Amino acid sequence: MPTCTALIVAAGRGSRFGGPLPKQYALLGTQPVLRHTLAALRVVPGIDQLRVVIAAGDEGHYQVAAEGYDLPPPILGGPSRQLSVLNGLEALASEAPDLVAIHDAARPFVRAADIAACLEAVTAHGVDGAVLGIPLADTLKRVTSSNAISETVRRDNLWRAQTPQIFRFEPLLRAHRDAAALGATEATALTDDAAVAERAGLKVVMVAGSGDNTKITTAEDLQRATTMETRTAFGFDVHGFTSGAAVMLGGVSIPHIQALGGHSDADVGLHALTDAILGTIGAGDIGLHFPPSDPQWRGVSSDRFLKHALGLLAERGGRVIHLDLTLICEAPRIGPHREAMVDSIARIAGIGRNRVSVKATTTEGLGFTGRREGIAAQAVATVEVPRS
Ligand code: MG
């Protein structure tokens, strides 16, 4: 079995991606793109070692992405992708693996079986390299500077090249050393490692891979690649009546012959909604985040609690799909205030009114709500969060 090191190129700055982080460190679901890529490669039989080429200054981002994977130190890249790969190859020169599999950090969906097929192809007699790719399905047009079509390019025998691109190590290192001596114009034409190898006269073959092995280039790609899952959770709360002239329900003050007593402004509706949101992300309950014993929450407006829970959801990349609140009491009458509550909850949650439901019921005079001792609230939150 030949030895093979995977060289993962993560040194790009991602000018097309925008955002505060280079795309390879942006979160795909709950983890950096690079971590997904490392996870995909480390389980491939035939790959003995992973090495990552990073840009100087990205060490902190790299540590987060590679935490717990026990990799050798990252290799610092150069001013271009080609020179970054050369730095990586030079760093491997002393151990000289039989094969090197060069892979884009921004291709986290590569399949182990496709890499295995590529590894098998490169070990065939007379082959120096094998590249994962897919035959072109779209029709190709060459256009003028004003986008007028000048030619339809026959797509016979045309492929799109992906990564990994796997090569015999020594000939590829020599090819990259030669290419490094080229002028800038000639060098920019070498857009992948296969081009460097072809220029050196090496024999490189294409291996059919999968359309799933896409490269994350834009923020939109990242969003499209994030698989979301739907979660639903329940919240329940009760507050007892005390003396006063109004109750807070769903963030709306409703005149009444009594007030609700207890934690904060005692908005039983927003408390139930807060617990429901916390439930969707397994983040405990309202009492854990805002202990009733803590005097700082006395009298405070309960939209703070709901916003806190929504903030935790947003931190996890989640969003609310629907909120459903049921208030259980004999009085005050909820109907006249229903629309105001829907508005209030929609505003606090930053969602459309069509995603909020407020219902009311009585217990037909039975139990503590029937005896007008207090108000109970039930809430169901439906959210979408990145699958992790
Ligand atoms: Mg409460």
Tab-separated table of C-alpha atoms and ligand atoms in Angstrom:
chain	number	residue	atom	x	y	z
A	1	MET	CA	0.000	0.000	0.000
A	2	PRO	CA	1.569	3.333	-1.010
A	3	THR	CA	1.784	6.063	1.638
A	4	CYS	CA	-0.424	9.088	1.005
A	5	THR	CA	-0.600	12.481	2.686
A	6	ALA	CA	-3.609	14.713	2.101
A	7	LEU	CA	-2.561	18.329	1.685
A	8	ILE	CA	-5.549	20.554	2.406
A	9	VAL	CA	-5.218	24.023	0.959
A	10	ALA	CA	-6.838	26.508	3.335
A	11	ALA	CA	-4.697	29.576	2.657
A	12	GLY	CA	-7.182	31.489	0.461
A	13	ARG	CA	-8.625	34.824	1.542
A	14	GLY	CA	-11.946	34.191	-0.250
A	15	SER	CA	-12.476	37.562	-1.945
A	16	ARG	CA	-15.752	36.328	-3.478
A	17	PHE	CA	-17.069	35.142	-0.124
A	18	GLY	CA	-17.187	38.427	1.774
A	19	GLY	CA	-17.959	38.192	5.477
A	20	PRO	CA	-15.589	38.543	8.404
A	21	LEU	CA	-13.889	35.155	7.958
A	22	PRO	CA	-12.352	33.358	4.979
A	23	LYS	CA	-14.900	30.796	3.773
A	24	GLN	CA	-12.923	27.781	5.043
A	25	TYR	CA	-13.381	29.036	8.616
A	26	ALA	CA	-17.022	30.150	8.264
A	27	LEU	CA	-19.575	27.999	10.073
A	28	LEU	CA	-21.363	25.346	8.072
A	29	GLY	CA	-24.071	24.388	10.530
A	30	THR	CA	-22.303	24.539	13.876
A	31	GLN	CA	-18.730	23.853	12.723
A	32	PRO	CA	-16.162	25.552	10.485
A	33	VAL	CA	-16.127	24.399	6.848
A	34	LEU	CA	-12.513	23.231	7.284
A	35	ARG	CA	-13.514	20.970	10.183
A	36	HIS	CA	-16.108	19.237	7.989
A	37	THR	CA	-13.434	18.784	5.308
A	38	LEU	CA	-10.968	17.313	7.823
A	39	ALA	CA	-13.699	15.004	9.126
A	40	ALA	CA	-14.413	13.787	5.580
A	41	LEU	CA	-10.741	13.066	4.771
A	42	ARG	CA	-9.553	11.531	8.025
A	43	VAL	CA	-11.790	8.494	7.601
A	44	VAL	CA	-10.569	7.621	4.086
A	45	PRO	CA	-8.610	4.350	4.036
A	46	GLY	CA	-5.321	4.897	2.222
A	47	ILE	CA	-4.795	8.453	3.485
A	48	ASP	CA	-2.239	8.228	6.289
A	49	GLN	CA	-1.855	11.817	7.308
A	50	LEU	CA	-3.562	15.209	6.950
A	51	ARG	CA	-1.578	18.433	6.600
A	52	VAL	CA	-3.210	21.823	6.216
A	53	VAL	CA	-1.741	24.857	4.454
A	54	ILE	CA	-3.019	28.080	6.038
A	55	ALA	CA	-2.435	31.809	5.613
A	56	ALA	CA	-0.209	33.558	8.126
A	57	GLY	CA	-2.441	35.143	10.767
A	58	ASP	CA	-5.107	32.422	10.539
A	59	GLU	CA	-3.505	30.230	13.222
A	60	GLY	CA	-6.292	30.948	15.719
A	61	HIS	CA	-9.054	30.062	13.252
A	62	TYR	CA	-7.138	26.917	12.313
A	63	GLN	CA	-6.816	25.806	15.952
A	64	VAL	CA	-10.588	26.054	16.384
A	65	ALA	CA	-11.268	24.098	13.179
A	66	ALA	CA	-8.726	21.345	13.896
A	67	GLU	CA	-9.262	21.063	17.659
A	68	GLY	CA	-8.999	17.523	18.929
A	69	TYR	CA	-7.822	16.095	15.589
A	70	ASP	CA	-4.186	15.830	16.710
A	71	LEU	CA	-2.714	16.978	13.376
A	72	PRO	CA	0.896	17.962	12.713
A	73	PRO	CA	1.414	21.745	12.729
A	74	PRO	CA	-0.112	23.690	9.817
A	75	ILE	CA	2.122	24.838	6.961
A	76	LEU	CA	2.138	28.523	6.034
A	77	GLY	CA	0.989	29.271	2.489
A	78	GLY	CA	2.377	31.638	-0.117
A	79	PRO	CA	1.007	34.623	-2.047
A	80	SER	CA	-0.912	32.435	-4.545
A	81	ARG	CA	-2.645	29.073	-4.406
A	82	GLN	CA	0.097	27.559	-6.516
A	83	LEU	CA	2.832	28.812	-4.183
A	84	SER	CA	0.828	27.666	-1.153
A	85	VAL	CA	0.742	24.155	-2.594
A	86	LEU	CA	4.482	24.372	-3.297
A	87	ASN	CA	5.104	25.341	0.350
A	88	GLY	CA	3.038	22.345	1.396
A	89	LEU	CA	4.937	19.985	-0.880
A	90	GLU	CA	8.302	21.346	0.289
A	91	ALA	CA	7.229	20.761	3.900
A	92	LEU	CA	6.557	17.112	3.010
A	93	ALA	CA	9.782	16.693	0.996
A	94	SER	CA	11.825	15.187	3.839
A	95	GLU	CA	9.275	12.447	4.550
A	96	ALA	CA	8.419	12.077	0.830
A	97	PRO	CA	5.136	10.123	0.859
A	98	ASP	CA	4.480	7.995	-2.240
A	99	LEU	CA	1.352	10.010	-3.026
A	100	VAL	CA	-0.056	13.418	-2.192
A	101	ALA	CA	-3.792	14.189	-2.367
A	102	ILE	CA	-4.298	17.920	-2.770
A	103	HIS	CA	-7.739	19.048	-1.645
A	104	ASP	CA	-9.550	22.386	-1.357
A	105	ALA	CA	-10.531	23.200	2.228
A	106	ALA	CA	-13.812	24.572	0.836
A	107	ARG	CA	-14.967	21.173	-0.507
A	108	PRO	CA	-16.366	19.553	2.639
A	109	PHE	CA	-18.804	17.177	0.895
A	110	VAL	CA	-16.268	14.942	-0.830
A	111	ARG	CA	-17.154	11.265	-0.525
A	112	ALA	CA	-14.734	8.669	0.795
A	113	ALA	CA	-15.641	6.226	-1.982
A	114	ASP	CA	-14.764	8.791	-4.666
A	115	ILE	CA	-11.390	9.498	-3.042
A	116	ALA	CA	-10.761	5.754	-2.888
A	117	ALA	CA	-11.494	5.492	-6.630
A	118	CYS	CA	-9.084	8.354	-7.298
A	119	LEU	CA	-6.384	6.681	-5.174
A	120	GLU	CA	-6.837	3.476	-7.092
A	121	ALA	CA	-6.564	5.283	-10.445
A	122	VAL	CA	-3.280	6.983	-9.585
A	123	THR	CA	-1.632	3.700	-8.708
A	124	ALA	CA	-2.290	2.289	-12.200
A	125	HIS	CA	0.769	1.658	-14.350
A	126	GLY	CA	2.042	4.754	-16.173
A	127	VAL	CA	-0.283	7.216	-14.407
A	128	ASP	CA	1.181	10.139	-12.433
A	129	GLY	CA	-2.002	11.753	-11.245
A	130	ALA	CA	-5.775	11.285	-10.914
A	131	VAL	CA	-8.302	14.069	-10.546
A	132	LEU	CA	-11.855	13.833	-9.282
A	133	GLY	CA	-14.338	15.550	-11.560
A	134	ILE	CA	-17.564	15.228	-13.480
A	135	PRO	CA	-18.309	15.247	-17.206
A	136	LEU	CA	-19.820	18.529	-18.304
A	137	ALA	CA	-23.606	18.473	-18.652
A	138	ASP	CA	-24.273	22.105	-19.610
A	139	THR	CA	-23.734	23.548	-23.068
A	140	LEU	CA	-20.697	25.812	-23.246
A	141	LYS	CA	-20.797	29.211	-24.949
A	142	ARG	CA	-17.861	31.411	-25.752
A	143	VAL	CA	-18.882	35.085	-25.747
A	144	THR	CA	-17.452	38.420	-26.861
A	145	SER	CA	-16.753	41.267	-24.433
A	146	SER	CA	-20.398	42.368	-24.883
A	147	ASN	CA	-21.640	38.841	-24.011
A	148	ALA	CA	-22.685	38.094	-27.602
A	149	ILE	CA	-22.220	34.393	-28.336
A	150	SER	CA	-19.351	33.864	-30.706
A	151	GLU	CA	-19.207	30.100	-30.515
A	152	THR	CA	-20.842	27.023	-29.017
A	153	VAL	CA	-18.036	24.893	-27.668
A	154	ARG	CA	-18.527	21.170	-28.141
A	155	ARG	CA	-18.721	19.597	-24.731
A	156	ASP	CA	-17.571	16.157	-25.871
A	157	ASN	CA	-14.793	14.994	-23.591
A	158	LEU	CA	-15.010	18.099	-21.409
A	159	TRP	CA	-14.963	17.637	-17.629
A	160	ARG	CA	-15.125	19.892	-14.623
A	161	ALA	CA	-12.127	19.287	-12.378
A	162	GLN	CA	-12.686	19.103	-8.626
A	163	THR	CA	-10.400	18.019	-5.821
A	164	PRO	CA	-8.822	15.932	-4.461
A	165	GLN	CA	-6.187	15.731	-7.156
A	166	ILE	CA	-3.869	12.892	-6.262
A	167	PHE	CA	-0.329	12.626	-7.650
A	168	ARG	CA	2.839	10.687	-7.248
A	169	PHE	CA	4.700	12.928	-4.854
A	170	GLU	CA	8.178	13.318	-6.385
A	171	PRO	CA	7.121	14.201	-9.960
A	172	LEU	CA	4.514	16.677	-8.675
A	173	LEU	CA	7.059	18.383	-6.402
A	174	ARG	CA	9.424	18.765	-9.388
A	175	ALA	CA	6.572	20.102	-11.572
A	176	HIS	CA	5.620	22.675	-8.925
A	177	ARG	CA	9.258	23.753	-8.458
A	178	ASP	CA	9.505	24.308	-12.230
A	179	ALA	CA	6.195	26.200	-12.327
A	180	ALA	CA	7.332	28.507	-9.507
A	181	ALA	CA	9.999	29.882	-11.844
A	182	LEU	CA	7.399	30.981	-14.432
A	183	GLY	CA	6.374	34.577	-15.113
A	184	ALA	CA	3.097	35.809	-13.628
A	185	THR	CA	1.062	35.503	-16.869
A	186	GLU	CA	2.072	31.908	-17.445
A	187	ALA	CA	1.582	31.042	-13.769
A	188	THR	CA	-1.989	32.411	-13.568
A	189	ALA	CA	-3.022	30.008	-16.356
A	190	LEU	CA	-2.189	27.116	-14.031
A	191	THR	CA	-5.441	27.171	-12.063
A	192	ASP	CA	-5.120	23.740	-10.496
A	193	ASP	CA	-2.432	21.214	-9.674
A	194	ALA	CA	-3.333	19.046	-12.643
A	195	ALA	CA	-2.449	21.998	-14.902
A	196	VAL	CA	0.971	22.188	-13.230
A	197	ALA	CA	1.407	18.450	-13.738
A	198	GLU	CA	0.202	18.533	-17.368
A	199	ARG	CA	2.669	21.313	-18.153
A	200	ALA	CA	5.450	19.065	-16.872
A	201	GLY	CA	4.283	16.291	-19.211
A	202	LEU	CA	2.866	14.076	-16.465
A	203	LYS	CA	0.023	11.734	-17.281
A	204	VAL	CA	-3.067	12.702	-15.316
A	205	VAL	CA	-6.437	10.952	-15.605
A	206	MET	CA	-9.943	12.071	-14.663
A	207	VAL	CA	-12.022	9.986	-12.266
A	208	ALA	CA	-15.799	10.408	-12.173
A	209	GLY	CA	-16.865	11.860	-8.831
A	210	SER	CA	-20.083	13.382	-7.544
A	211	GLY	CA	-21.906	16.642	-8.154
A	212	ASP	CA	-22.221	16.889	-4.353
A	213	ASN	CA	-18.502	17.691	-4.119
A	214	THR	CA	-19.137	21.386	-4.632
A	215	LYS	CA	-16.790	24.152	-3.614
A	216	ILE	CA	-18.127	26.743	-1.192
A	217	THR	CA	-17.254	30.027	-2.865
A	218	THR	CA	-19.956	32.502	-1.864
A	219	ALA	CA	-21.999	33.148	1.273
A	220	GLU	CA	-24.991	31.877	-0.713
A	221	ASP	CA	-23.210	28.547	-1.314
A	222	LEU	CA	-22.691	28.246	2.420
A	223	GLN	CA	-26.338	28.965	3.160
A	224	ARG	CA	-27.501	26.492	0.503
A	225	ALA	CA	-25.158	23.850	1.904
A	226	THR	CA	-26.458	24.185	5.443
A	227	THR	CA	-28.983	21.476	6.184
A	228	MET	CA	-31.631	22.686	8.583
A	229	GLU	CA	-33.832	20.597	10.807
A	230	THR	CA	-37.177	21.542	12.313
A	231	ARG	CA	-37.653	21.366	16.053
A	232	THR	CA	-40.703	21.916	18.218
A	233	ALA	CA	-40.817	22.509	21.969
A	234	PHE	CA	-43.385	23.311	24.580
A	235	GLY	CA	-43.538	25.930	27.313
A	236	PHE	CA	-45.904	26.285	30.264
A	237	ASP	CA	-46.302	28.900	32.973
A	238	VAL	CA	-48.714	30.047	35.677
A	239	HIS	CA	-48.926	33.263	37.653
A	240	GLY	CA	-51.401	34.050	40.432
A	241	PHE	CA	-53.495	37.176	40.736
A	242	THR	CA	-52.552	39.880	43.180
A	243	SER	CA	-53.876	43.364	43.766
A	244	GLY	CA	-53.501	45.782	40.886
A	245	ALA	CA	-55.257	47.311	37.892
A	246	ALA	CA	-53.760	45.599	34.822
A	247	VAL	CA	-52.132	42.361	33.652
A	248	MET	CA	-49.253	42.026	31.166
A	249	LEU	CA	-50.022	39.351	28.591
A	250	GLY	CA	-47.975	38.794	25.455
A	251	GLY	CA	-46.239	42.113	26.008
A	252	VAL	CA	-49.553	44.020	26.121
A	253	SER	CA	-50.920	45.746	29.229
A	254	ILE	CA	-54.586	44.817	29.662
A	255	PRO	CA	-56.759	46.698	32.191
A	256	HIS	CA	-58.185	44.344	34.814
A	257	ILE	CA	-59.440	44.351	38.378
A	258	GLN	CA	-56.259	42.550	39.463
A	259	ALA	CA	-52.626	42.186	38.404
A	260	LEU	CA	-50.453	39.078	38.084
A	261	GLY	CA	-47.835	38.563	40.778
A	262	GLY	CA	-44.416	36.943	40.720
A	263	HIS	CA	-41.290	36.957	38.615
A	264	SER	CA	-40.632	40.167	36.623
A	265	ASP	CA	-43.777	41.774	35.155
A	266	ALA	CA	-45.408	38.303	35.442
A	267	ASP	CA	-46.195	38.121	31.720
A	268	VAL	CA	-47.214	34.496	31.773
A	269	GLY	CA	-47.554	34.414	27.954
A	270	LEU	CA	-44.029	35.633	27.217
A	271	HIS	CA	-42.647	33.318	29.918
A	272	ALA	CA	-44.258	30.280	28.293
A	273	LEU	CA	-42.944	31.381	24.886
A	274	THR	CA	-39.450	31.888	26.328
A	275	ASP	CA	-39.444	28.356	27.747
A	276	ALA	CA	-40.690	26.961	24.438
A	277	ILE	CA	-37.833	28.661	22.532
A	278	LEU	CA	-35.271	27.499	25.101
A	279	GLY	CA	-36.692	24.002	24.738
A	280	THR	CA	-36.010	23.891	20.999
A	281	ILE	CA	-32.276	24.255	21.628
A	282	GLY	CA	-32.072	22.348	24.895
A	283	ALA	CA	-30.951	25.484	26.733
A	284	GLY	CA	-32.702	24.854	30.038
A	285	ASP	CA	-35.596	26.987	31.228
A	286	ILE	CA	-36.339	30.592	32.078
A	287	GLY	CA	-35.565	30.070	35.777
A	288	LEU	CA	-32.051	28.890	34.891
A	289	HIS	CA	-31.293	32.044	32.904
A	290	PHE	CA	-33.242	34.486	35.085
A	291	PRO	CA	-33.529	33.067	38.641
A	292	PRO	CA	-36.705	34.334	40.383
A	293	SER	CA	-34.593	34.802	43.538
A	294	ASP	CA	-32.410	37.398	41.758
A	295	PRO	CA	-33.763	40.880	42.661
A	296	GLN	CA	-32.513	42.384	39.392
A	297	TRP	CA	-35.426	40.743	37.489
A	298	ARG	CA	-38.097	42.185	39.795
A	299	GLY	CA	-40.649	44.093	37.725
A	300	VAL	CA	-38.578	43.824	34.575
A	301	SER	CA	-40.329	43.697	31.206
A	302	SER	CA	-40.518	40.081	30.039
A	303	ASP	CA	-39.673	40.841	26.410
A	304	ARG	CA	-36.070	40.778	27.662
A	305	PHE	CA	-36.392	37.080	28.498
A	306	LEU	CA	-37.925	36.190	25.162
A	307	LYS	CA	-35.278	38.219	23.322
A	308	HIS	CA	-32.539	36.445	25.287
A	309	ALA	CA	-33.895	33.029	24.280
A	310	LEU	CA	-34.232	34.177	20.657
A	311	GLY	CA	-30.634	35.436	20.812
A	312	LEU	CA	-29.433	31.992	21.926
A	313	LEU	CA	-31.378	30.452	19.035
A	314	ALA	CA	-29.838	32.932	16.574
A	315	GLU	CA	-26.332	32.208	17.928
A	316	ARG	CA	-26.881	28.599	16.894
A	317	GLY	CA	-27.869	29.723	13.396
A	318	GLY	CA	-31.543	29.029	14.056
A	319	ARG	CA	-34.709	30.962	13.318
A	320	VAL	CA	-38.313	30.893	14.416
A	321	ILE	CA	-40.842	29.353	12.055
A	322	HIS	CA	-43.940	29.692	14.235
A	323	LEU	CA	-45.033	30.638	17.749
A	324	ASP	CA	-48.357	29.485	19.174
A	325	LEU	CA	-49.596	30.756	22.522
A	326	THR	CA	-52.679	29.648	24.437
A	327	LEU	CA	-53.832	31.691	27.444
A	328	ILE	CA	-56.076	29.967	29.976
A	329	CYS	CA	-58.237	32.183	32.205
A	330	GLU	CA	-61.826	33.244	32.944
A	331	ALA	CA	-60.880	36.924	32.915
A	332	PRO	CA	-59.782	39.305	31.528
A	333	ARG	CA	-61.278	38.616	28.116
A	334	ILE	CA	-58.446	37.973	25.648
A	335	GLY	CA	-60.324	38.385	22.358
A	336	PRO	CA	-60.296	42.204	22.242
A	337	HIS	CA	-56.501	42.204	22.790
A	338	ARG	CA	-55.559	39.245	20.596
A	339	GLU	CA	-54.388	41.287	17.590
A	340	ALA	CA	-52.294	43.601	19.786
A	341	MET	CA	-50.626	40.543	21.343
A	342	VAL	CA	-49.915	39.022	17.937
A	343	ASP	CA	-48.327	42.328	16.891
A	344	SER	CA	-46.319	42.549	20.086
A	345	ILE	CA	-44.967	38.988	19.909
A	346	ALA	CA	-44.174	39.313	16.193
A	347	ARG	CA	-42.263	42.535	16.897
A	348	ILE	CA	-40.282	41.059	19.812
A	349	ALA	CA	-39.429	37.945	17.791
A	350	GLY	CA	-38.705	39.873	14.600
A	351	ILE	CA	-41.033	37.680	12.542
A	352	GLY	CA	-44.171	38.247	10.473
A	353	ARG	CA	-47.620	38.305	12.097
A	354	ASN	CA	-48.483	35.257	9.995
A	355	ARG	CA	-46.001	33.296	12.110
A	356	VAL	CA	-47.679	34.098	15.422
A	357	SER	CA	-50.851	32.648	16.893
A	358	VAL	CA	-52.579	33.719	20.119
A	359	LYS	CA	-55.498	31.653	21.401
A	360	ALA	CA	-57.517	31.765	24.586
A	361	THR	CA	-59.667	29.335	26.499
A	362	THR	CA	-61.275	28.895	29.893
A	363	THR	CA	-61.459	25.810	32.088
A	364	GLU	CA	-65.228	26.084	32.413
A	365	GLY	CA	-64.972	27.378	35.940
A	366	LEU	CA	-62.896	24.396	37.078
A	367	GLY	CA	-59.560	24.428	38.830
A	368	PHE	CA	-57.460	27.421	39.845
A	369	THR	CA	-58.022	29.316	36.600
A	370	GLY	CA	-61.727	28.587	36.904
A	371	ARG	CA	-61.693	30.013	40.453
A	372	ARG	CA	-59.972	33.112	38.984
A	373	GLU	CA	-56.895	32.579	41.133
A	374	GLY	CA	-54.477	33.069	38.257
A	375	ILE	CA	-53.686	32.686	34.566
A	376	ALA	CA	-51.958	29.755	32.874
A	377	ALA	CA	-50.224	29.841	29.490
A	378	GLN	CA	-49.077	27.160	27.085
A	379	ALA	CA	-46.767	27.856	24.173
A	380	VAL	CA	-45.413	25.824	21.293
A	381	ALA	CA	-42.382	27.096	19.386
A	382	THR	CA	-41.405	25.670	16.018
A	383	VAL	CA	-37.918	26.603	14.849
A	384	GLU	CA	-35.372	25.690	12.246
A	385	VAL	CA	-31.774	25.023	13.332
A	386	PRO	CA	-28.710	23.784	11.464
A	387	ARG	CA	-28.410	20.008	11.687
A	388	SER	CA	-25.395	19.153	13.785
B	1	MG	MG	-43.315	32.898	34.921
